[in-house]
Short mmCIF file of C-alpha atoms in Angstrom, two decimals:
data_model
loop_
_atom_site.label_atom_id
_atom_site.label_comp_id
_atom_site.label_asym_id
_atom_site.label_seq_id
_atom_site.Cartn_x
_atom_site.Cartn_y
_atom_site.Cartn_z
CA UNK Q 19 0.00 0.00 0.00
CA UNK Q 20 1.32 3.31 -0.71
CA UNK Q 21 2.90 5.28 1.55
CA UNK Q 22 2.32 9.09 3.19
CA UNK Q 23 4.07 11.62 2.45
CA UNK Q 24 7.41 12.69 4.23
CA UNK Q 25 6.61 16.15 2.52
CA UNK Q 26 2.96 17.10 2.82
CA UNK Q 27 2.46 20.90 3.32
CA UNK Q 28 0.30 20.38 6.18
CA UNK Q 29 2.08 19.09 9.73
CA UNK Q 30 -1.05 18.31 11.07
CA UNK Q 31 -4.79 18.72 12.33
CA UNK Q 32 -6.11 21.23 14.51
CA UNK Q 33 -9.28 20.21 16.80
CA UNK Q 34 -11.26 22.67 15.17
CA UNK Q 35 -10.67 21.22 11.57
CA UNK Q 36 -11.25 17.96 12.86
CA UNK Q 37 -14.61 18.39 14.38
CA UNK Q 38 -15.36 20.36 10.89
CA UNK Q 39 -14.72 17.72 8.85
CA UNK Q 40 -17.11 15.68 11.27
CA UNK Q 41 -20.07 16.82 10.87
CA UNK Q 42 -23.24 17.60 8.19
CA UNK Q 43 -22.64 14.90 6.19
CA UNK Q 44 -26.11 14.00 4.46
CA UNK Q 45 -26.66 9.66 5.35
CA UNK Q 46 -25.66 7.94 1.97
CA UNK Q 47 -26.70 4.20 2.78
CA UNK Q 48 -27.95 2.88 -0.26
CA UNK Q 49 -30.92 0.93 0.73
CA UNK Q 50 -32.16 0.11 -3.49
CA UNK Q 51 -29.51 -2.19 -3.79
CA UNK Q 52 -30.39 -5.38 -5.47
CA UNK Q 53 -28.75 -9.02 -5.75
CA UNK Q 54 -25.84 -8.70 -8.59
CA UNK Q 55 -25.88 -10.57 -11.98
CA UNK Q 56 -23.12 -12.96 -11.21
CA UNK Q 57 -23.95 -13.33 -7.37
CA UNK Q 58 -26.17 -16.65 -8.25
CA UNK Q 59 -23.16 -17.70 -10.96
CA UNK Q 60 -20.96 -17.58 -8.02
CA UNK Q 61 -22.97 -19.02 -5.45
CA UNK Q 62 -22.67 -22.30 -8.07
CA UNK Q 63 -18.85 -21.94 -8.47
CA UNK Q 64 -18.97 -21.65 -4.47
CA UNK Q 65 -20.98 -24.96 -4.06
CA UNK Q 66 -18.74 -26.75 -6.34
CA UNK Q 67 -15.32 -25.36 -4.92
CA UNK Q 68 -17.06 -26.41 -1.47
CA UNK Q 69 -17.25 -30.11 -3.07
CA UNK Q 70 -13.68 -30.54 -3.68
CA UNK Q 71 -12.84 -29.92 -0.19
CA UNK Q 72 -15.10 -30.97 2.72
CA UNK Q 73 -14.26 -30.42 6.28
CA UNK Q 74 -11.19 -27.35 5.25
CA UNK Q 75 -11.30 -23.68 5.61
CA UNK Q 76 -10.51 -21.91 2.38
CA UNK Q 77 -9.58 -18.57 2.09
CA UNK Q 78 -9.50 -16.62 -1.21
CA UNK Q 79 -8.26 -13.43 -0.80
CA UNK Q 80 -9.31 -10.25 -3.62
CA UNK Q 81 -5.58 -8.42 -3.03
CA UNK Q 82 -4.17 -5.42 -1.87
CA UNK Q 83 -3.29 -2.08 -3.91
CA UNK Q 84 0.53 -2.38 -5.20
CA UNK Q 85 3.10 0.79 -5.34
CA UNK Q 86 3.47 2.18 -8.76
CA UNK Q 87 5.77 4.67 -7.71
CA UNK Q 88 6.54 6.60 -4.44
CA UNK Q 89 3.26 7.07 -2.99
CA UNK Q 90 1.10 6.35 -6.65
CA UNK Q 91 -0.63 2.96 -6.67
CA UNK Q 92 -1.21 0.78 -9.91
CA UNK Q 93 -5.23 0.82 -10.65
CA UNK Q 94 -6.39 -2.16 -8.79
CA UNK Q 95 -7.14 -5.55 -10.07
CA UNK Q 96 -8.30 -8.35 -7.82
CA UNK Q 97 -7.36 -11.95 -7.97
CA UNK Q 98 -9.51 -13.78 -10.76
CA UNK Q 99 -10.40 -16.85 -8.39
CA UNK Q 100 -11.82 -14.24 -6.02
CA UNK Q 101 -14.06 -12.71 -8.70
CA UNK Q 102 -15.21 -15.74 -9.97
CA UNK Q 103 -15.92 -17.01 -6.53
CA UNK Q 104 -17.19 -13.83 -4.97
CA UNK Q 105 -18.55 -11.98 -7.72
CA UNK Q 106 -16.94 -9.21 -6.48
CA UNK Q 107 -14.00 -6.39 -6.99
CA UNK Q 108 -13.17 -4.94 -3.85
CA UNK Q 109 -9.87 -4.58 -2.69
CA UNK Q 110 -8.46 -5.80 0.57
CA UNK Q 111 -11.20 -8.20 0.65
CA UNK Q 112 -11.04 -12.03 1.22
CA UNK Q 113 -13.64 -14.76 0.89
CA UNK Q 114 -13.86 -17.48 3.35
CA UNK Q 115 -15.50 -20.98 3.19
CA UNK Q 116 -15.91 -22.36 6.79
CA UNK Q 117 -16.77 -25.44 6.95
CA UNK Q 118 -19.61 -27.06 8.54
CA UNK Q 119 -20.06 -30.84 10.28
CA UNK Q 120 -22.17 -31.78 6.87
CA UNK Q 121 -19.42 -31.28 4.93
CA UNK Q 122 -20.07 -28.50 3.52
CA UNK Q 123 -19.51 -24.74 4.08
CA UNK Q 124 -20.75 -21.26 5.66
CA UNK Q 125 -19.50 -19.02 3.11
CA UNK Q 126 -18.70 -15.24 3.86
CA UNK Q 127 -16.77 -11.96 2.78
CA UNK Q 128 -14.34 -9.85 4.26
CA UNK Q 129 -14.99 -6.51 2.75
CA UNK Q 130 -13.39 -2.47 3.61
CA UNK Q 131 -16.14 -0.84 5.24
CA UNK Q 132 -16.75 2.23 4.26
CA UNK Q 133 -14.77 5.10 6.44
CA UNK Q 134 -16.40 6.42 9.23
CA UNK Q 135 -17.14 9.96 9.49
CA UNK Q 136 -16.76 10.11 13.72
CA UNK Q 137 -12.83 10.04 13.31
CA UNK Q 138 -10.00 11.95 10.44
CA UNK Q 139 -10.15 8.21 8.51
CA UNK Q 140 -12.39 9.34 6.01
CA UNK Q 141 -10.64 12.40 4.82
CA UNK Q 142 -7.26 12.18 6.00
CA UNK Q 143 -4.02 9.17 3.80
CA UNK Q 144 -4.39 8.23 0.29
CA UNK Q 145 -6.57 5.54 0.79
CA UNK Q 146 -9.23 7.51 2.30
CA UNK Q 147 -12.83 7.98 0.84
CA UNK Q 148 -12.76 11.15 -0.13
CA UNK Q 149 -9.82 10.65 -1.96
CA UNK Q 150 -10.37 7.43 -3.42
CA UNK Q 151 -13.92 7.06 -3.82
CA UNK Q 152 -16.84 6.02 -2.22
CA UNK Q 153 -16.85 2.24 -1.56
CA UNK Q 154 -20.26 -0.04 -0.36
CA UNK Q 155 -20.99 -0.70 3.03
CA UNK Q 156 -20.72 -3.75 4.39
CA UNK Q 157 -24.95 -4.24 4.30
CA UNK Q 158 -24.80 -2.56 1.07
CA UNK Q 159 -22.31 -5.86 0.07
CA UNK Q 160 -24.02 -8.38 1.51
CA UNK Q 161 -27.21 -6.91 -0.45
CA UNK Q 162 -25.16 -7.36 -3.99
CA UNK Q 163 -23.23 -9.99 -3.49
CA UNK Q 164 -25.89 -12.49 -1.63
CA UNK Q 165 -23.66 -12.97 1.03
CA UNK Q 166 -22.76 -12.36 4.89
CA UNK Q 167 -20.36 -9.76 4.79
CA UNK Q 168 -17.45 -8.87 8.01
CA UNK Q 169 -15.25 -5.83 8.46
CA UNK Q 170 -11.44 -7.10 6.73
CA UNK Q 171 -9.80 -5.32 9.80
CA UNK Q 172 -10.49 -7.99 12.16
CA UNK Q 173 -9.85 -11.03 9.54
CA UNK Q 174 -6.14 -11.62 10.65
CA UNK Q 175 -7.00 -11.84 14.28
CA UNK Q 176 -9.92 -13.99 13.26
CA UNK Q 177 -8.42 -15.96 11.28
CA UNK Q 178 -5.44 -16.80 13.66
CA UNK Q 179 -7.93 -17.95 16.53
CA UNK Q 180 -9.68 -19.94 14.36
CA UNK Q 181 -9.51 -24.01 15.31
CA UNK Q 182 -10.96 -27.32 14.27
CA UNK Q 183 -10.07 -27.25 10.76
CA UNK Q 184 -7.34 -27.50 8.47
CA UNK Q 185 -7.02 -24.16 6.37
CA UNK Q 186 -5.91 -23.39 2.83
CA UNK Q 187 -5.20 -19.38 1.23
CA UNK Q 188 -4.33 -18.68 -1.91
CA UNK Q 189 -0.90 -17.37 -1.34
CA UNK Q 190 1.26 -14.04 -2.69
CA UNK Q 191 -1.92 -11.68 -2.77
CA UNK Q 192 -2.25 -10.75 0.74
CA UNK Q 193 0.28 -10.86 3.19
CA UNK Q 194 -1.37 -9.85 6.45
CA UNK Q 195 -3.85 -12.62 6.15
CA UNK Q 196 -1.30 -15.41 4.67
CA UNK Q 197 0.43 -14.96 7.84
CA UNK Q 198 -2.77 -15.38 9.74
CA UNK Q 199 -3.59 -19.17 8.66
CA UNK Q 200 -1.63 -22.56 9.59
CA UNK Q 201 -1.18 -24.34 6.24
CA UNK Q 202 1.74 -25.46 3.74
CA UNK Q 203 2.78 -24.39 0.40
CA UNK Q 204 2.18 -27.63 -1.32
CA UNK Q 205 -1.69 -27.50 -0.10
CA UNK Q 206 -2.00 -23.84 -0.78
CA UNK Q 207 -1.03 -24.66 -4.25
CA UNK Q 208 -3.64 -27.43 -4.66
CA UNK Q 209 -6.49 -24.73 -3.78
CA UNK Q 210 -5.17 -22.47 -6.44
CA UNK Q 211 -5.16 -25.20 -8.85
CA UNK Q 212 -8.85 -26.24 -8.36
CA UNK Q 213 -9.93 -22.30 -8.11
CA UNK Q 214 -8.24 -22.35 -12.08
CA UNK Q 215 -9.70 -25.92 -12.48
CA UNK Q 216 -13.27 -24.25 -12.16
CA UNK Q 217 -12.97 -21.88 -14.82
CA UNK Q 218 -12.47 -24.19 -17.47
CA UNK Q 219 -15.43 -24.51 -18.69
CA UNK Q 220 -17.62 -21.11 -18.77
CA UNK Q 221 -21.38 -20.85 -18.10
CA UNK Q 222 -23.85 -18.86 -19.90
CA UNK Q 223 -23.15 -15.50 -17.98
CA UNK Q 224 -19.50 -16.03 -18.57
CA UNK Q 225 -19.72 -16.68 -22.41
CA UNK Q 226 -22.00 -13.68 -22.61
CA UNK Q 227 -19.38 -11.53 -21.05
CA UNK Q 228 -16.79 -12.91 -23.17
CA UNK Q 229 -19.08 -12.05 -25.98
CA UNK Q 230 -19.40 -8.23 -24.97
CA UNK Q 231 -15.40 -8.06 -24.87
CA UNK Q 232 -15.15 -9.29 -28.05
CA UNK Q 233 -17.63 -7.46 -29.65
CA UNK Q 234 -16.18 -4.10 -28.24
CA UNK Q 235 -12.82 -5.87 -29.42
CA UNK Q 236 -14.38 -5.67 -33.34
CA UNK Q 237 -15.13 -1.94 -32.86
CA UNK Q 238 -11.99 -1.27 -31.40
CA UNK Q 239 -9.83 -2.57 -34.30
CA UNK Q 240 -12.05 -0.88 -36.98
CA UNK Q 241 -11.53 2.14 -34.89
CA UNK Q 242 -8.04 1.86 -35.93
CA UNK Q 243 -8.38 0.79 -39.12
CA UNK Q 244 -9.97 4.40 -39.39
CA UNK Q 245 -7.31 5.97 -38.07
CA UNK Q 246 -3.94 4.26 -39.55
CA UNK Q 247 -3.14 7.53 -41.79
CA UNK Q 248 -3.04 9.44 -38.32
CA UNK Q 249 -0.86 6.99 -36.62
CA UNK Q 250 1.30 6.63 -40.14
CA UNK Q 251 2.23 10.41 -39.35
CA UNK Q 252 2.97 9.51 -35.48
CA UNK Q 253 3.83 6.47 -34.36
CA UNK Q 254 2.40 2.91 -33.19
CA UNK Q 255 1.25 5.39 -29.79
CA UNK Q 256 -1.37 6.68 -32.02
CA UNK Q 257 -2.81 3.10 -32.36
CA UNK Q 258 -2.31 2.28 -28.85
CA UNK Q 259 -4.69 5.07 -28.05
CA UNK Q 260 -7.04 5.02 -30.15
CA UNK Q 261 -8.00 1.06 -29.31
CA UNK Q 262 -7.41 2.59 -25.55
CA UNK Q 263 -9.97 4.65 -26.31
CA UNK Q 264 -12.74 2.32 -27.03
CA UNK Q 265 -11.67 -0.23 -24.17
CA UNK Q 266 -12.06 2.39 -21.59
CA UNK Q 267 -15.74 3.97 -23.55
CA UNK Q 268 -17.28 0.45 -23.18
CA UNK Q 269 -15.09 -1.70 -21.16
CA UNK Q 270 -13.32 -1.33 -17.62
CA UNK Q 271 -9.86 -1.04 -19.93
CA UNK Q 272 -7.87 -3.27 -22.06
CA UNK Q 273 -7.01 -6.97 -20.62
CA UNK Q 274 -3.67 -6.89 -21.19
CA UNK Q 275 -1.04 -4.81 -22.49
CA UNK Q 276 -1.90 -3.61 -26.42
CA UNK Q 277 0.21 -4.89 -29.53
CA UNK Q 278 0.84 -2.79 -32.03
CA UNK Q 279 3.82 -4.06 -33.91
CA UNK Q 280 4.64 -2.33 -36.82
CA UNK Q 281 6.93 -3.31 -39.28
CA UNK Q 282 9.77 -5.20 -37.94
CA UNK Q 283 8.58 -5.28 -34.62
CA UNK Q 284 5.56 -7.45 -35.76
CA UNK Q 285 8.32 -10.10 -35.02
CA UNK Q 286 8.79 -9.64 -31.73
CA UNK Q 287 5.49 -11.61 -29.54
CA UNK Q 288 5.18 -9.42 -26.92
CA UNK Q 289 5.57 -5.79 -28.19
CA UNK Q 290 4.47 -3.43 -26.02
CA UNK Q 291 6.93 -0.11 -26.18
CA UNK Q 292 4.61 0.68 -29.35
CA UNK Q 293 6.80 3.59 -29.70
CA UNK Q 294 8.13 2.47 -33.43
CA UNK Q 295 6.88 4.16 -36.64
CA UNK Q 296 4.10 3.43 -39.22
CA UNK Q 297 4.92 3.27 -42.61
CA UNK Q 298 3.13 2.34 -45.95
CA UNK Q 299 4.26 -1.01 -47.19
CA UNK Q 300 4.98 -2.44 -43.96
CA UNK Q 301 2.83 -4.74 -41.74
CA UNK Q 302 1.09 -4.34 -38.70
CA UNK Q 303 0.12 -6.85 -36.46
CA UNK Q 304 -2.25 -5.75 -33.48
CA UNK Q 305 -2.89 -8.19 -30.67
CA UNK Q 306 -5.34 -6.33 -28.44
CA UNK Q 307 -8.45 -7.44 -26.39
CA UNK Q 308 -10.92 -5.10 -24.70
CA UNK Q 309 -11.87 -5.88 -20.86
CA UNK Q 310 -15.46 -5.42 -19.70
CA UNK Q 311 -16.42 -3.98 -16.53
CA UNK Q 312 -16.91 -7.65 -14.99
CA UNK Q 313 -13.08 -7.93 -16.03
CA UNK Q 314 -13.53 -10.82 -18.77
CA UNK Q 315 -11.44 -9.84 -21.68
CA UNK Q 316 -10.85 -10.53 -25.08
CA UNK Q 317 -7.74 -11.64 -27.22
CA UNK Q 318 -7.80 -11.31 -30.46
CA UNK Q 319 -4.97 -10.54 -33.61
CA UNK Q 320 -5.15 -9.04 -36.80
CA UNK Q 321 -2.44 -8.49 -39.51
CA UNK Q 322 -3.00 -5.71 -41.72
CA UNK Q 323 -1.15 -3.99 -44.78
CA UNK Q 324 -0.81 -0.80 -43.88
CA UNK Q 325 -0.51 0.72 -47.22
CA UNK Q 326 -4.11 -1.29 -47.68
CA UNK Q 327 -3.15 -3.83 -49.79
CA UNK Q 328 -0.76 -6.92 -49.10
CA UNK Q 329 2.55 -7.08 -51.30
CA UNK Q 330 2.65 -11.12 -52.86
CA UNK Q 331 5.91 -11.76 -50.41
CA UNK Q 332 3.28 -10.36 -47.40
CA UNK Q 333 0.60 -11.74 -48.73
CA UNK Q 334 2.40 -15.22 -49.33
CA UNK Q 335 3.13 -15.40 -45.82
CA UNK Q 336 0.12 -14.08 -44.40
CA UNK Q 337 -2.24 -17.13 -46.29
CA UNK Q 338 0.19 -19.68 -45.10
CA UNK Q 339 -0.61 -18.51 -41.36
CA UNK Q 340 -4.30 -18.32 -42.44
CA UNK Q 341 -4.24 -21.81 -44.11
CA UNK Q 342 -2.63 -22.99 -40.58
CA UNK Q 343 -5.49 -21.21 -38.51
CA UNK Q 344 -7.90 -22.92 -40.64
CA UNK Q 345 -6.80 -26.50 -39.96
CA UNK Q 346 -6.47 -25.38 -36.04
CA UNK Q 347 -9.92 -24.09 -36.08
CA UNK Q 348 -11.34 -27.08 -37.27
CA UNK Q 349 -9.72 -29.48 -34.77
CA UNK Q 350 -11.49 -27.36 -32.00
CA UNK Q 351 -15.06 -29.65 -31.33
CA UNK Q 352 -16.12 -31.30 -28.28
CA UNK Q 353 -14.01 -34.46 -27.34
CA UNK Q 354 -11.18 -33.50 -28.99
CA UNK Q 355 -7.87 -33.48 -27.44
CA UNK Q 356 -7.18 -29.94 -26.37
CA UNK Q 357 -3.73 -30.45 -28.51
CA UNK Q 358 -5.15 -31.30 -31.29
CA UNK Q 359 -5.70 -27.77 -32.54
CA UNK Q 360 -2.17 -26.60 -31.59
CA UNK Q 361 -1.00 -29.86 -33.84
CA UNK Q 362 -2.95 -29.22 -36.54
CA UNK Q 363 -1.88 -25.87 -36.67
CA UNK Q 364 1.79 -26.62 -36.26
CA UNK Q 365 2.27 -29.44 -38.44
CA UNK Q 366 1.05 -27.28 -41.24
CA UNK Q 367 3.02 -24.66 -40.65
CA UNK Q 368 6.24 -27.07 -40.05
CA UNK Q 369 5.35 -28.54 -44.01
CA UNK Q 370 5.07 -25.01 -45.26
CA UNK Q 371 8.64 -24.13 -43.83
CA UNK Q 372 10.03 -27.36 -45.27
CA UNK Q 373 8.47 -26.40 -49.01
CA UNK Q 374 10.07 -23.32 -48.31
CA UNK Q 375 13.54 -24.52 -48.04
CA UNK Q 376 13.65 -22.88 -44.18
CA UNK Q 377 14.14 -26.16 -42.54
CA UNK Q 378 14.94 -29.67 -43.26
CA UNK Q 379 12.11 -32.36 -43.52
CA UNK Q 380 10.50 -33.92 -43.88
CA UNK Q 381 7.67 -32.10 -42.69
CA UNK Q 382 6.72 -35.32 -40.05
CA UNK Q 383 10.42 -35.06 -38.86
CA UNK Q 384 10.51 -31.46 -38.67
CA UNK Q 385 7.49 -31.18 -36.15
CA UNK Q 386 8.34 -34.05 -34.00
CA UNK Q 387 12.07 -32.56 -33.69
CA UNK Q 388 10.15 -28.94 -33.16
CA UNK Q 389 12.35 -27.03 -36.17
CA UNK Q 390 9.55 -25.17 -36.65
CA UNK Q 391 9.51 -23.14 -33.44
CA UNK Q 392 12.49 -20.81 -34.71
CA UNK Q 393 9.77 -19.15 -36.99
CA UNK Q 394 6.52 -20.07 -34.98
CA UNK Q 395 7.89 -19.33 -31.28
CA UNK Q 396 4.84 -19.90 -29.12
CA UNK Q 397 2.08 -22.51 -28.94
CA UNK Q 398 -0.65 -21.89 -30.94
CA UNK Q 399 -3.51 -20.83 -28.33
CA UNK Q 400 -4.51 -20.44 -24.85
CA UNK Q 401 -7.56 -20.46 -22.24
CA UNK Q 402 -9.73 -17.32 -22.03
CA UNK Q 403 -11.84 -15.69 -19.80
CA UNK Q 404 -10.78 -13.68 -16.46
CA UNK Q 405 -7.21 -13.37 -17.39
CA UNK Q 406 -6.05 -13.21 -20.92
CA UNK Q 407 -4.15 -16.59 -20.29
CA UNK Q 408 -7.00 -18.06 -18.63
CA UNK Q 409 -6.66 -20.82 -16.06
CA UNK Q 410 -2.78 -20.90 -16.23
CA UNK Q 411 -2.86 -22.67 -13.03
CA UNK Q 412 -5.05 -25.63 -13.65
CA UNK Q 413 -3.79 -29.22 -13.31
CA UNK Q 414 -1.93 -30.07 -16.72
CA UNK Q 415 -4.31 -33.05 -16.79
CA UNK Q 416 -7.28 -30.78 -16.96
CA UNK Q 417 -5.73 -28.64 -19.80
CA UNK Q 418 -3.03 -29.08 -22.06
CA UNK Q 419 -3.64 -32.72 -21.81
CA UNK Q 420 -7.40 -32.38 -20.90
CA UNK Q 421 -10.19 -32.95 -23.76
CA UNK Q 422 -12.35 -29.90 -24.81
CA UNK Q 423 -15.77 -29.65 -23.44
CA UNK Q 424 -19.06 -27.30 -24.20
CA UNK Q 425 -18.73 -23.93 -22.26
CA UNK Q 426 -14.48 -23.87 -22.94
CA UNK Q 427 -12.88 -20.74 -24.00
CA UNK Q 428 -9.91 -20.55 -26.00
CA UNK Q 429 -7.77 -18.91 -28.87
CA UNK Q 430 -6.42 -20.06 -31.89
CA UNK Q 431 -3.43 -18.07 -33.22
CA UNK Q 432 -0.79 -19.36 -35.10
CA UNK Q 433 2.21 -16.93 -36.67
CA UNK Q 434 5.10 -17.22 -38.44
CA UNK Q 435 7.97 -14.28 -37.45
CA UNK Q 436 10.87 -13.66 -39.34
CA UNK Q 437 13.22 -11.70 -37.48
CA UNK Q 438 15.10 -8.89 -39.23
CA UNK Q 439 18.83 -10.45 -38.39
CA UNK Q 440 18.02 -13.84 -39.08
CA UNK Q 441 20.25 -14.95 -41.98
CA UNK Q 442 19.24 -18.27 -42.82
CA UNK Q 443 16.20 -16.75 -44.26
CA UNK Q 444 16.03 -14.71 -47.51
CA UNK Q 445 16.78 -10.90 -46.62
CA UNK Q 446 13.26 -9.87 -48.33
CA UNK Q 447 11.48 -12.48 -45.92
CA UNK Q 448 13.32 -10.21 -42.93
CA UNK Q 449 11.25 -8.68 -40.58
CA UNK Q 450 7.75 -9.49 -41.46
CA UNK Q 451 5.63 -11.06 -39.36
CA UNK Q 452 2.12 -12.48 -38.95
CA UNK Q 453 -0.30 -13.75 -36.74
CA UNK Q 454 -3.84 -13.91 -36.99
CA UNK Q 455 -6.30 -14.70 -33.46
CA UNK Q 456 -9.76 -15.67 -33.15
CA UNK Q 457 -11.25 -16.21 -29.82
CA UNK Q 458 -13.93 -19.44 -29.93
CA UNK Q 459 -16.44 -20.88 -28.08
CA UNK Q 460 -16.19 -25.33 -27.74
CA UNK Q 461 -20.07 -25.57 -28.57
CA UNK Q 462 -22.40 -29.37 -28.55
CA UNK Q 463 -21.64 -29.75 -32.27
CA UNK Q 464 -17.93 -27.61 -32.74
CA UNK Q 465 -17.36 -23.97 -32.16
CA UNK Q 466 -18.54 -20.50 -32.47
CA UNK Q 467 -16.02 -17.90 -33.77
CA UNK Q 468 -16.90 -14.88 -31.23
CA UNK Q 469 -14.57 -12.60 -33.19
CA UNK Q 470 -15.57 -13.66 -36.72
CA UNK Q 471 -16.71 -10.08 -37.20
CA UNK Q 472 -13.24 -9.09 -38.29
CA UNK Q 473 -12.49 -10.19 -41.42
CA UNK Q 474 -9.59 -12.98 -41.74
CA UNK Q 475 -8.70 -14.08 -45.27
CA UNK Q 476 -6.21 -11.83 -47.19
CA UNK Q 477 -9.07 -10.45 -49.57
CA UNK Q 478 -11.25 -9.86 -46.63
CA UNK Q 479 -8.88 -7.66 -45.02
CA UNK Q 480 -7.84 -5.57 -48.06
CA UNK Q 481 -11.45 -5.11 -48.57
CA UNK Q 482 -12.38 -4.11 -45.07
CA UNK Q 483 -9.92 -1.65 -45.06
CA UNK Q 484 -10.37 -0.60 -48.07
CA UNK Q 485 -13.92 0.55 -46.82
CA UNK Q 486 -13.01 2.05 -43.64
CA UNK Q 487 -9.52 3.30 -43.80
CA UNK Q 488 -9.05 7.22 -42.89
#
């Protein structure tokens, strides 16, 4: 939590200010509250985590606000297994499962109360109300979220006396409250795993969330689309911000640092500086995903000629990455492995970089030895939902070597990056690279494309941007 200052102008509070600030404050208690959208979503995930272990006290903690700088705090984003749990946002929260002699549990929430106005608390240290905001009450909580709702400032004390159970937390997001419970790192671990484990597959609130981010998603990248002659006389800033723009108009912001890679950078995965320039006749590859106020985000990638119109080198490479999405898309059905779409995807890729001369086949060889990886780099998709790499910490057995199911989330983006001092390619192949993401949907019968509102095939995207470029 960020500090005080050393340096305030002020050294400190008179009596008289005090009992100022103290009084005619009009009563604020919000009394039309109703039960949240997602409180009877996570009242399932609840009864399910409950399930998995009878007889233990969990404790899920939301996290605490982190130092940016000095005494500047990054915005505040709580722990994705206490949203999906909780249903809830708050900072320095925790929720608790206690269990009962049935076997199963009392839930509850630790929550900040709001400040009270018969001390300095509510005015006075950067956490304060009237500084930060005005947060619920703790009746006000228990109205939204459905659930029985204590003050977080006795949770360590309570926590430490508590007895008769066995207790797990989900460690590194609160330390006050870690050092409050008696439990081991191996079992702590195994909590975290199932809280992952349960976002797997999505219900129907979740997809439709994942639908809004997506759909904001489309807007966003025609957005830029509309604005590429501004950002060729800037830089890839100007394409930061505008997508930016429409995350934080619809969403709560972006879910994860923006991509835009132009040019040379497009081979780099993780380009974030976007402080390079935009110029007509290069690439650009954007990877960007708007996040909606419930915090589910999108992923998706687009590579687009920014002069409007793929040259045949570009465009040569840009079908063979679309001809490799194509095969991974259609692996991704019900009951089939959840590799299957990254082989697919892969092996294709690994034949076209044997016809190519880039590596030595054959192709069969080349994928099993993984040649293809020094122009492919990453796997070719991911889980999605709460965090852009959804589920990270589930149970390898439930995942990468899991089976896909109805309700899962995930991407499909395969790319091929040739980067700009690589000599064993030609030196016009140098520095382009592609990648193209979709975010789908396992359905009963195959998938649903959320994103297929952005165009994918070379023609398509010439054509779209043909219509809306600025």
């Amino acid at each position: 939590m960020a500090k005080g200052r050393k340096n305030g102008l002020y050294s400190g509070i008179s009596e008289e200010l005090s009992a100022l600030m103290r009084t005619g404050w009009a009563d604020t208690e919000r009394h039309d509250l109703r039960l949240g959208e997602q409180a009877p979503y996570a009242a399932r995930r609840r009864a399910s985590l409950s399930a998995r272990f009878p007889g233990e006290r969990l404790v899920i903690p939301s996290g605490n606000l982190k130092v940016r700088s000095n005494d500047d705090s990054y915005p505040f984003r709580p722990y994705s297994g206490y949203v999906h749990t909780a249903g809830d946002q708050a900072r320095d929260g925790a929720l608790v499962l206690e269990p009962r002699a049935d076997g199963g549990h009392d839930a509850f929430c630790y929550q900040l109360p709001r400040d009270s106005r018969d001390n300095d608390e509510f005015w006075t240290g950067a956490t304060a109300e009237l500084w930060m905001g005005r947060r619920r009450s703790l009746a006000e909580s228990e109205l939204v979220l459905g659930l029985p709702c204590r003050d977080v400032r006795t949770a360590a004390d309570d926590l430490a006396a508590a007895s008769g159970a066995p207790s797990r937390i989900v460690r590194g997001l609160d330390p006050s409250l870690e050092a409050a419970v008696t439990t081991d790192e191996e079992r702590d671990a195994e909590l975290e795993e199932v809280l992952a484990d349960l976002r797997l597959v999505k219900d129907d609130w979740e997809i439709a969330e994942l639908r809004k981010a997506v759909d904001s998603t489309v807007r966003g990248f025609t957005d830029v689309i509309g604005e590429l002659s501004r950002a060729i006389a800037s830089s890839e800033r100007w394409i930061e911000g505008t997508f930016f723009r429409r995350a934080r108009l619809e969403g709560n912001a972006v879910g994860y640092g923006s991509i835009c890679a132009a040019g040379e950078h497009a081979t780099i995965m993780h380009w974030t500086d976007n402080d390079g320039p935009v110029r007509p006749g290069d690439l650009l590859l954007l990877d960007a995903g708007v996040e909606t106020h419930t915090l589910y985000t999108a992923d998706v990638t687009r590579t687009l000629p920014i002069s409007g119109t793929f040259t045949p080198l570009q465009r040569k490479v840009y079908d063979a990455v679309y001809a490799a999405q194509e095969a991974g898309m259609a692996a991704v059905k019900p009951g089939a492995a959840y590799r299957d779409f990254h082989e697919a995807s892969q092996r294709y890729l690994a034949a076209q970089l044997v016809e190519w001369g880039f590596i030595v086949g054959p192709a069969d060889r080349a994928y099993e030895l993984g040649l293809q990886r020094r122009f492919t780099m990453a796997g070719t998709g991911h889980m999605l939902g709460l965090d852009v790499h959804d589920c990270a910490q589930a149970r390898n057995e439930e995942y990468v070597d899991g089976v896909l199911e109805p309700g899962m989330v995930l991407t499909v983006e395969p790319g091929l990056y040739f980067q700009p001092d690589d000599l064993t390619v030609p030196e016009e192949w140098r520095g382009i690279g592609v990648r193209i993401e979709d975010d789908l949907v396992v359905t009963d019968d195959g998938h649903e494309n959320l994103s297929a509102g952005l165009p994918r095939s070379a023609d398509d995207v010439e054509a779209w941007m043909a219509r809306f470029a600025g």
